[in-house]
Coordinates of C-alpha atoms in Angstrom, one line a residue:
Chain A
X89 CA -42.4 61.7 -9.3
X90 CA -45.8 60.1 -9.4
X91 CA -46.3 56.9 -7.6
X92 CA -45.4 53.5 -9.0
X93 CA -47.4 51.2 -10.3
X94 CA -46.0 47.4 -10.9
X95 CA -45.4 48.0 -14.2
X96 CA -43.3 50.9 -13.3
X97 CA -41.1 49.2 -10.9
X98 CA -40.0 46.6 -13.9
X99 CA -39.7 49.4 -16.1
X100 CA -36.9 51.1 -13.9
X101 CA -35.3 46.9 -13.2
X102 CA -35.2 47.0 -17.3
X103 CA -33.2 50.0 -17.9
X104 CA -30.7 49.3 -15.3
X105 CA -30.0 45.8 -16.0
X106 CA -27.1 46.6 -18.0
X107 CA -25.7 48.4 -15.2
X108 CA -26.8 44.8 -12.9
X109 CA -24.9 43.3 -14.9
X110 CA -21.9 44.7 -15.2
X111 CA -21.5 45.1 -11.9
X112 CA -21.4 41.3 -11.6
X113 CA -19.0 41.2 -14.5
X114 CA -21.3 39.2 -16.5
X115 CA -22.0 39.7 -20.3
X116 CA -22.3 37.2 -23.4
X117 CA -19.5 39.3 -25.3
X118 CA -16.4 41.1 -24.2
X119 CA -15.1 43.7 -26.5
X120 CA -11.6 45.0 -25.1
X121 CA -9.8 47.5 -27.3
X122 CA -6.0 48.1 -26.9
X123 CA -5.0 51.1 -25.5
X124 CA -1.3 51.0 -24.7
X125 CA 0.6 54.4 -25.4
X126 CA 0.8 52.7 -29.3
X127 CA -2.5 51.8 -29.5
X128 CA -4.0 55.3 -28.2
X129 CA -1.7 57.0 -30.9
X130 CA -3.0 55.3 -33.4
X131 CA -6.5 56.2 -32.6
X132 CA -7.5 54.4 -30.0
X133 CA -9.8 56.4 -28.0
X134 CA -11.7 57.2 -31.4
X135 CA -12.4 53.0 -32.0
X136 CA -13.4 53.3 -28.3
X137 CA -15.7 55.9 -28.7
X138 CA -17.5 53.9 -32.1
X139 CA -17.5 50.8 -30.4
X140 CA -19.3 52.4 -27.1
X141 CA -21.8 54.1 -29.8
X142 CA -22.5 51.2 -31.7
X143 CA -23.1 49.3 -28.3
X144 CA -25.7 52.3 -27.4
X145 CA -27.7 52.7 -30.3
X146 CA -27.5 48.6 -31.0
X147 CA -28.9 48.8 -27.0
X148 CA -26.6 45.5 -26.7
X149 CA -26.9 45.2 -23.1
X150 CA -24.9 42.1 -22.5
X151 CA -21.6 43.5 -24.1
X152 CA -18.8 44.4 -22.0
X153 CA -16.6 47.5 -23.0
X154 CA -12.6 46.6 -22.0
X155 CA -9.4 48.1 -22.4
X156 CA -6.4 46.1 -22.3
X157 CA -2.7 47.0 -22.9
X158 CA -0.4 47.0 -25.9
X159 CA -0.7 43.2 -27.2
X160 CA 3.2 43.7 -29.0
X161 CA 1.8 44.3 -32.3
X162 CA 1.9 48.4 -32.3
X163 CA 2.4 48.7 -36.1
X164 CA -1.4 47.2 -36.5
X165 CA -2.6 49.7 -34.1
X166 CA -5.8 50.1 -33.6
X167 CA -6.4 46.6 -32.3
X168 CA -9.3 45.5 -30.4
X169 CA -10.2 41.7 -28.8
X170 CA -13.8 40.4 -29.5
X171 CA -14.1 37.6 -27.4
X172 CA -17.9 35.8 -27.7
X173 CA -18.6 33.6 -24.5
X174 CA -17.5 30.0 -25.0
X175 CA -15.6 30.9 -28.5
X176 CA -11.9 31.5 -28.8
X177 CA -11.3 35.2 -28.6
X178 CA -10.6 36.9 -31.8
X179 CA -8.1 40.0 -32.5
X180 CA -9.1 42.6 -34.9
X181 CA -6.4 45.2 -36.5
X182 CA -6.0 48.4 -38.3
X183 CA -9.6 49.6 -36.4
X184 CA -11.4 52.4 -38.0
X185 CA -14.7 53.7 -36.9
X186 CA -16.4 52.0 -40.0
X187 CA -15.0 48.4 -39.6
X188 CA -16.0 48.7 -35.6
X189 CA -19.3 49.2 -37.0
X190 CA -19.1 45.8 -39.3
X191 CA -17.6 44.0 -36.9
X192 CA -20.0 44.5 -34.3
X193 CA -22.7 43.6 -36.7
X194 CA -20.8 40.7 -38.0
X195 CA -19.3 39.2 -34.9
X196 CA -21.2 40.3 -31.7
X197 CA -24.7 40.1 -33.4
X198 CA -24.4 38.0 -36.4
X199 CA -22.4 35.6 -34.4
X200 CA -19.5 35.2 -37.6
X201 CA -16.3 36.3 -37.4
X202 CA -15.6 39.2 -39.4
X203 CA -12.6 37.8 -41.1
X204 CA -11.5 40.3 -43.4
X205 CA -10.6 42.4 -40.8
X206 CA -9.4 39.6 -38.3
X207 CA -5.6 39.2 -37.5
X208 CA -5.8 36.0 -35.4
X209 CA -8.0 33.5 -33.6
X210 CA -6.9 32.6 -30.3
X211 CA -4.7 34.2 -27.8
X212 CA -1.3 34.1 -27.3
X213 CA 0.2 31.4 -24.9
X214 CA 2.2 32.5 -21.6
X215 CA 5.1 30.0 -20.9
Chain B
X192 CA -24.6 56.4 -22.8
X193 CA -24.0 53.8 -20.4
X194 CA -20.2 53.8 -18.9
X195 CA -18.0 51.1 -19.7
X196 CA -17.1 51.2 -16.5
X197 CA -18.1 51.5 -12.5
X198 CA -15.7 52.3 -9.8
X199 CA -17.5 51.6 -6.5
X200 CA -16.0 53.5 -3.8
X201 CA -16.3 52.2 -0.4
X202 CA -18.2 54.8 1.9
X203 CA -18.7 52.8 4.9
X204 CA -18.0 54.7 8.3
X205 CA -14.8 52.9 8.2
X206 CA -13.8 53.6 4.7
X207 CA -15.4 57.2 5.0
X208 CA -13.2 58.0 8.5
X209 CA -10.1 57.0 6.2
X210 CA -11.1 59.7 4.0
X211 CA -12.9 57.7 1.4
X212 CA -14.7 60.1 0.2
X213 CA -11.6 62.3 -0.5
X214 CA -10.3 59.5 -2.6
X215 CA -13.7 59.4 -4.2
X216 CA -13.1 63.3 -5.5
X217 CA -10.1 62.7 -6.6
X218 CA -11.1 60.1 -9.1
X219 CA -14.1 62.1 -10.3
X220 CA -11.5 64.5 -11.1
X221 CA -9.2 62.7 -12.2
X222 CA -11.9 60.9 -14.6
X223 CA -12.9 64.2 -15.6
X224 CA -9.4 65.5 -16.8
X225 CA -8.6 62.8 -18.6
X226 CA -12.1 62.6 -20.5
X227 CA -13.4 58.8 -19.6
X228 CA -16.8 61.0 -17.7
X229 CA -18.3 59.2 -20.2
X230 CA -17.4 55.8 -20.0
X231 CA -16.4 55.8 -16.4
X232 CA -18.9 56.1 -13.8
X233 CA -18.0 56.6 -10.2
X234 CA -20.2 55.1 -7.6
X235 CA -20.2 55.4 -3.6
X236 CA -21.4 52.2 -1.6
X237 CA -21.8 51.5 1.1
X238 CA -19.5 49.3 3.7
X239 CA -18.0 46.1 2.3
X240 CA -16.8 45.1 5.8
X241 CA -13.4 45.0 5.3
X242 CA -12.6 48.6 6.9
X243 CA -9.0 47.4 8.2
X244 CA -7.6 48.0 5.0
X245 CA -10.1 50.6 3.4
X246 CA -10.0 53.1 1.8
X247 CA -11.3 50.4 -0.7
X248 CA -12.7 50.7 -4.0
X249 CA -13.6 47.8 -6.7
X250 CA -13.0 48.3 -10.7
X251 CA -16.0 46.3 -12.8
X252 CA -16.6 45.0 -14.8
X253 CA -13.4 43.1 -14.3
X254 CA -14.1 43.1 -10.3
X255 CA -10.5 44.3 -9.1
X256 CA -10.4 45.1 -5.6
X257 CA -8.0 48.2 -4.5
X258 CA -7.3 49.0 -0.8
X259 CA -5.7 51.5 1.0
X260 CA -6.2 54.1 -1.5
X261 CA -4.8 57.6 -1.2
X262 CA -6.2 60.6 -3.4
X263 CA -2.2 60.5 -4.7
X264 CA -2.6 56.9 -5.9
X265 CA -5.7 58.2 -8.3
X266 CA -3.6 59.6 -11.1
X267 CA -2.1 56.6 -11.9
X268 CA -4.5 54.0 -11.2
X269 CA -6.8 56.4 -14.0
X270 CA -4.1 56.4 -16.3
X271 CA -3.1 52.4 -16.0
X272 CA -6.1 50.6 -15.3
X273 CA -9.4 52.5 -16.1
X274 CA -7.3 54.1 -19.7
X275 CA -5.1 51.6 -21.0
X276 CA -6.8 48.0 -18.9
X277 CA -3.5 47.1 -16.9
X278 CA -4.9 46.9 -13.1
X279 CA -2.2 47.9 -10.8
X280 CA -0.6 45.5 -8.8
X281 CA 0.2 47.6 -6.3
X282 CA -2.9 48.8 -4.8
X283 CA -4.3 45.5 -4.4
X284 CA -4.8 43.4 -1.7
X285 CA -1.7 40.4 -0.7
X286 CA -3.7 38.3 2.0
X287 CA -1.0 36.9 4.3
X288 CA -1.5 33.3 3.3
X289 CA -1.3 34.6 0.0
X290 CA 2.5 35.3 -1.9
X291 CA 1.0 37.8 -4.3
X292 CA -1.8 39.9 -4.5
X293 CA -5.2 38.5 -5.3
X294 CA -6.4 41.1 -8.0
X295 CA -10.1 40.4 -8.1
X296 CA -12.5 40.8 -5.3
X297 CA -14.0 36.9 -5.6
X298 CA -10.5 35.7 -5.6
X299 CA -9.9 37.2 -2.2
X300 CA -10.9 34.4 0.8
X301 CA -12.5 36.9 2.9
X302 CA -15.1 37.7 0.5
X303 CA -15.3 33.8 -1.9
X304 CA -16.5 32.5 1.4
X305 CA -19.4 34.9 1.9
X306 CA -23.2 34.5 0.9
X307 CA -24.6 37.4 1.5
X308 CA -28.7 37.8 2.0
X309 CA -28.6 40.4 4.6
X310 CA -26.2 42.5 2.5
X311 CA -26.9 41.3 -0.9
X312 CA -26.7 44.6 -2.4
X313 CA -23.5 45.7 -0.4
X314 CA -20.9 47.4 -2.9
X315 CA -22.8 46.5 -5.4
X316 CA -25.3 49.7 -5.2
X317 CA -24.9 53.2 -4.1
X318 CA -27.4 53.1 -1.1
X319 CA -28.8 56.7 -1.7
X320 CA -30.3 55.6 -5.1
X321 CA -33.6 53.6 -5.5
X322 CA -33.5 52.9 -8.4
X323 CA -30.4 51.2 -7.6
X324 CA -32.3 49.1 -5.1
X325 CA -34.6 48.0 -7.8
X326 CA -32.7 47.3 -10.4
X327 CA -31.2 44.4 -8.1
X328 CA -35.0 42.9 -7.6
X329 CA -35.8 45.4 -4.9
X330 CA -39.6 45.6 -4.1
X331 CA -40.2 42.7 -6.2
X332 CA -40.5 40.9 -2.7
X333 CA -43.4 44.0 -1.7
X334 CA -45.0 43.3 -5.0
X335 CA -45.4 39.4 -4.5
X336 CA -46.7 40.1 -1.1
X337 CA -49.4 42.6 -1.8
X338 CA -50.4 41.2 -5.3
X339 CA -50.0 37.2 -4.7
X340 CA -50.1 36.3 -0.8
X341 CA -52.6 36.8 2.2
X342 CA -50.9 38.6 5.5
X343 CA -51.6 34.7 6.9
X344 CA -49.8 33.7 3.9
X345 CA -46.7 35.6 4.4
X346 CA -46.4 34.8 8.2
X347 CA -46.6 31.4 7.5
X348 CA -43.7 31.6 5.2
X349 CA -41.5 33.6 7.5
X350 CA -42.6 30.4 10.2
X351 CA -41.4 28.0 7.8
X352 CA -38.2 29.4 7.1
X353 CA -37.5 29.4 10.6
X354 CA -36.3 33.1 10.7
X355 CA -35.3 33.9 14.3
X356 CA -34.5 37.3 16.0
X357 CA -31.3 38.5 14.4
X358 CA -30.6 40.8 17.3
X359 CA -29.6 38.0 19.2
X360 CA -32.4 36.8 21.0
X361 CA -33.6 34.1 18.5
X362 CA -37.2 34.5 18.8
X363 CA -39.0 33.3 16.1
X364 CA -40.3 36.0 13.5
X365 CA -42.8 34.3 12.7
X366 CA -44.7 33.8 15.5
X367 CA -43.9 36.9 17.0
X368 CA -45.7 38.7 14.0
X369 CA -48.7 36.0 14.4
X370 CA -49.3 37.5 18.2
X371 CA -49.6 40.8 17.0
X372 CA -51.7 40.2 14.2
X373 CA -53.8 38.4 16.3
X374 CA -54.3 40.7 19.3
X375 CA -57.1 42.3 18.9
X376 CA -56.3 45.7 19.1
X377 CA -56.0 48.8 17.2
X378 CA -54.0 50.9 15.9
X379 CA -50.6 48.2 15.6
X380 CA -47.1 49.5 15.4
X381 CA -43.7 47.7 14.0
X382 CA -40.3 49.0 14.8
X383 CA -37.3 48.3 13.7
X384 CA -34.5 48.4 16.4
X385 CA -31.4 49.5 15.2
X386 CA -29.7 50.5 18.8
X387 CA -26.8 48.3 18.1
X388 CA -25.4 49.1 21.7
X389 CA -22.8 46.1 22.0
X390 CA -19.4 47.2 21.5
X391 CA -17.8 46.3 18.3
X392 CA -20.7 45.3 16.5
X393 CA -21.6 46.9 12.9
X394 CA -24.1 44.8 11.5
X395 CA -27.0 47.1 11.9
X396 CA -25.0 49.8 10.7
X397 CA -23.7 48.1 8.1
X398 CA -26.8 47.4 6.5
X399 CA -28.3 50.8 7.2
X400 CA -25.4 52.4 5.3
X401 CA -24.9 50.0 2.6
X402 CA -29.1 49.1 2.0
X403 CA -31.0 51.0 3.8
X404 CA -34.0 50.3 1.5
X405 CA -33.7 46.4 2.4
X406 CA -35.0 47.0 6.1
X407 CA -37.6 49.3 4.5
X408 CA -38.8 46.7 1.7
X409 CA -38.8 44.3 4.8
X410 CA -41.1 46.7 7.2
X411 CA -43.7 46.9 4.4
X412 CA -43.9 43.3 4.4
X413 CA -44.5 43.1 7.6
X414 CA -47.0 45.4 7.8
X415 CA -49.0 43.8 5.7
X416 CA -48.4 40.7 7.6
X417 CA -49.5 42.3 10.7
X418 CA -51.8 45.1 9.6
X419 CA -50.0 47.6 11.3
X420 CA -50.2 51.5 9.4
X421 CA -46.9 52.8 11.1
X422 CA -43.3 52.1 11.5
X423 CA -40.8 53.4 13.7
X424 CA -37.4 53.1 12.6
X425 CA -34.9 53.4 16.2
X426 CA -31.6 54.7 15.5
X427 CA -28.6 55.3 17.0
X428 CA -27.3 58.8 17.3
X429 CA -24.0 58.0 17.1
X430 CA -24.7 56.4 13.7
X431 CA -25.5 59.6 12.0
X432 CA -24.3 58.1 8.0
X433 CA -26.6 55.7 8.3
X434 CA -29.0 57.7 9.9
X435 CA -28.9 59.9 7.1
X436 CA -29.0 57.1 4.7
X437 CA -32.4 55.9 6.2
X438 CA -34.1 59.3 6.2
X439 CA -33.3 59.5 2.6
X440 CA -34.3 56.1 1.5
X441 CA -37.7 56.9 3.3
X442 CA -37.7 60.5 1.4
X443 CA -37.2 58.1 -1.8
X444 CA -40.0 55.4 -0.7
X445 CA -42.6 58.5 0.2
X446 CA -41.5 59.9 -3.9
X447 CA -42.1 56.9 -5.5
X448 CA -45.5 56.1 -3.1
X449 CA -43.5 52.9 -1.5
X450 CA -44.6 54.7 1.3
X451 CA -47.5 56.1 1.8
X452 CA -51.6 55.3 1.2
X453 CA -52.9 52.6 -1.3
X454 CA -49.1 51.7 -2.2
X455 CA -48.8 50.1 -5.4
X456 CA -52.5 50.1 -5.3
X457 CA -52.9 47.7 -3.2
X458 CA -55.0 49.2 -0.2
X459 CA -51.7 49.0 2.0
X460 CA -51.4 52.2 3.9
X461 CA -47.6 52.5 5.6
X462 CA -45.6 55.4 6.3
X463 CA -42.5 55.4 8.5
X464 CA -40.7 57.6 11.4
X465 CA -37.2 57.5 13.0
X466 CA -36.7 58.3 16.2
X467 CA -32.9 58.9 17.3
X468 CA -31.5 56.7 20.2
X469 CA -30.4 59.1 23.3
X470 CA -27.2 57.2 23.6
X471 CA -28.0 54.9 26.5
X472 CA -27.3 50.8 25.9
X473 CA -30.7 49.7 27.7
X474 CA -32.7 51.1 25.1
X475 CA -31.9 47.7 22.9
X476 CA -34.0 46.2 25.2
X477 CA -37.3 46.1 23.8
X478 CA -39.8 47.9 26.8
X479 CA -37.0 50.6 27.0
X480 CA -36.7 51.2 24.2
X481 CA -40.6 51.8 23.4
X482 CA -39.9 54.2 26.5
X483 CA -37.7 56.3 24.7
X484 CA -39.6 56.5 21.4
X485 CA -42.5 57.8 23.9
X486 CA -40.1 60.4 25.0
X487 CA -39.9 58.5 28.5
X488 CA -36.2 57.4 30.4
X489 CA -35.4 54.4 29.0
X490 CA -36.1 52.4 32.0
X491 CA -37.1 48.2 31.0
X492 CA -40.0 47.1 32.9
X493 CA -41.2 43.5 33.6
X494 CA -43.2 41.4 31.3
X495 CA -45.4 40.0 30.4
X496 CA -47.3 42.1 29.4
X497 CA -45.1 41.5 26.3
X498 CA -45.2 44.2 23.5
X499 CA -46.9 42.0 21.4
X500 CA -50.1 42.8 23.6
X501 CA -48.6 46.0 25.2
X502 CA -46.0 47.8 23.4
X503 CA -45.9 51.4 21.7
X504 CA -48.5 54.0 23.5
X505 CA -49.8 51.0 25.3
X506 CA -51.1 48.8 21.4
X507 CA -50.0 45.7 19.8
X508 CA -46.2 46.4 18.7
X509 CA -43.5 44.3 16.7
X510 CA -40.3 45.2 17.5
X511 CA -37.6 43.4 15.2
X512 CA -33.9 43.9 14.6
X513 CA -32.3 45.4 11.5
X514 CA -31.2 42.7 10.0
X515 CA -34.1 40.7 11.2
X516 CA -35.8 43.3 8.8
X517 CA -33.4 43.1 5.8
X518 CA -33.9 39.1 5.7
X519 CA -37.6 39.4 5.0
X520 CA -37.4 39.7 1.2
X521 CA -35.2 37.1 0.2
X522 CA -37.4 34.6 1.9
X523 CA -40.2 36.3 0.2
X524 CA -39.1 36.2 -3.2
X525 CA -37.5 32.4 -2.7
X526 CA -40.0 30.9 -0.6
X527 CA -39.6 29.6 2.7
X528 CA -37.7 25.7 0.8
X529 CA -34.9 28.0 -0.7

């Protein structure tokens, strides 16, 4: 390794903030997909896989990668949750590895819900 | 690709003489049969201070604290939490105020009421990575000093902020490091002393094991201050994790020229030694313990003459404390008002 210069010691802070981050549980948008027994026999790990791609080569460092359980709804299976910070979280169904890619442009970029692919807005209430 | 996830395994002494590190293999394992390698990353730390429950580990992003982990719990906790998201209730923490457990970390009392600056980076890195260290600002303090303040500059600060002798003394830092600078007398030596005799206490150690680079970043700094070209990092031998974790953070600071001549081109020349205590509890005591880095019995003598005039091989030496050491940065990087 040759020595650092200043520049070099930001470099390495850049690449790892995601990691910094994370670590402090902090990120503009959480994306949790549902991975109860239903939701991983529908094909859950694959929507996990696309969205952890489309995170990657988007280099969207301030998304959050979840998993959550089954939300009740197994027969829409793949389901995942975006949720941007500040907005209402909104619940996506019948995943496939192309609509994760829309979505993510749509929602966690563009900032719009994707609606044609949205099942609700909002979570569910606990009485 | 980054992981999704990072599950920071406590590998404190404490945690580490519960067989931490035992848990820590079974989760790699477990990670790896399962296929989450990829979106899973396992990380050791260093201690979170919280040993009388440890094993520990915390889940982020979501910041779930499990204790008293067992490699047998690992299967499950995998297959519940870091697969399907549904923490598990029974590995976490129930504080006895408390009627049910407290899932997250910053929920628990114990740690809310912390503000760490000592241990900023405790948990939260794995303290045999750098680039760890400076992905949480580390050397950022080191840069400021050797690109944007004078060695009078720097003392004055560490005045003004009023840091005093963490070893328990409660000298004042600052002025301490003004006496050496001034004596006029070369070559000058800084050393950190990280004896840590008193029973029970595991602050030194703690920081050694979880950061070791903070006492480094704040030996540099002082240098500079001072104009001293060596450091002499006492340990004790009965520490030997965090002696280990110091030799390789230096290894690390020597790699990346941290350490070293003209570091971050800035003319600073600084390199650093440890020296192992011999086990005797006098040797905190500053003359004795300059005795036994010269390879002398660790006998105190009278002063003055202070170290300041007289210390190491008879020249100007600042001996500091540990954490003394590990406070220098954030008062750097803040200023002295923060």
């Amino acid at each position: 390794m040759a020595k650092l210069k200043l520049d070099d010691l930001k470099r390495i802070r850049e690449d790892a903030r995601r990691a910094v981050s994370l670590r402090e549980g902090a990120g503009r948008v959480k994306i949790t997909v549902h991975m109860g027994t239903c939701g991983i026999a529908a094909g859950g790990r694959t929507i996990m896989d696309a969205v952890m791609r489309e995170v990657q080569e988007r280099g969207l460092d301030d998304v959050l990668v979840l998993t959550s359980g089954c939300a009740g709804l197994c027969s829409r299976e793949p389901m995942a949750t975006v949720e941007v910070a500040g907005e209402a979280p909104v619940k996506y169904v019948d995943l496939t590895e192309g609509k994760v890619k829309e979505i993510i442009g749509e929602h966690v970029v563009g900032g719009k819900i994707a609606e044609k692919y949205a099942l609700a807005v909002g979570s569910e209430r606990a009485h | 690709m980054p992981h999704r996830m990072h599950c920071m395994v406590c590998a404190g002494t404490g945690c580490v003489s519960n067989r931490s590190l035992d848990v820590r293999d079974a989760l790699e394992k477990e990670v790896k049969k399962r296929g989450l390698e990829d979106e899973v990353q396992v990380v050791t730390t260093g201690c979170n201070g919280f040993c009388g429950v440890g094993p520990l580990m915390v889940a982020h992003p979501d910041g779930i604290f499990y204790q008293q982990l067992t490699p047998k719990d690992i299967p499950h906790m995998v297959e519940e939490h870091l697969l399907k998201g549904r923490p598990v209730k029974k590995l976490m923490f129930t504080p006895p105020e408390a009627p049910l457990p407290v899932p997250k970390m910053s929920d628990i009392a114990f740690f809310s009421r912390q503000r760490l600056v000592a241990l900023r980076n405790r948990g939260l890195i794995d303290p045999e990575k750098i680039d760890d260290y400076i992905a949480r600002d580390g050397y950022t303090a080191l840069a400021k000093a050797l690109t944007e303040m004078t060695p009078e500059g720097i003392i004055e600060e560490i005045k003004r902020a009023g840091l005093r002798g963490r070893g328990g003394a409660g000298f004042t830092t600052g002025v301490k490091w003004e006496r050496v600078r001034q004596t006029k007398e070369d070559p000058k030596y800084i050393i950190c002393n990280g004896d840590e005799g008193d029973p029970g206490a595991f602050m030194d150690r703690s920081i050694f094991e979880s950061d070791p680079h903070s006492v480094i970043e704040g030996m540099l700094i002082g240098a500079r201050a001072i104009g001293a070209r060596h450091g002499v990092i006492y340990i004790r031998n009965e520490y030997p994790l965090a002696l280990e974790r110091i030799q390789i953070a230096i290894q690390q600071a020597r790699d990346y020229g941290l350490l070293g001549e003209n570091i971050l081109d800035s003319g600073l020349d600084f390199d650093l030694s440890v020296t192992r205590g011999a086990g005797a509890f006098v040797c905190g005591e500053e003359t004795a313990l300059i005795a036994s880095v010269e390879g002398r019995l660790g006998d105190p003598r009278a002063r003055p003459p202070y170290p300041a005039e007289y210390g190491l091989w008879g020249k100007p030496t600042c001996i500091n404390n540990v954490e003394t050491w590990a406070n220098v940065s954030p008062i750097i990087t803040h200023g002295w008002k923060w």
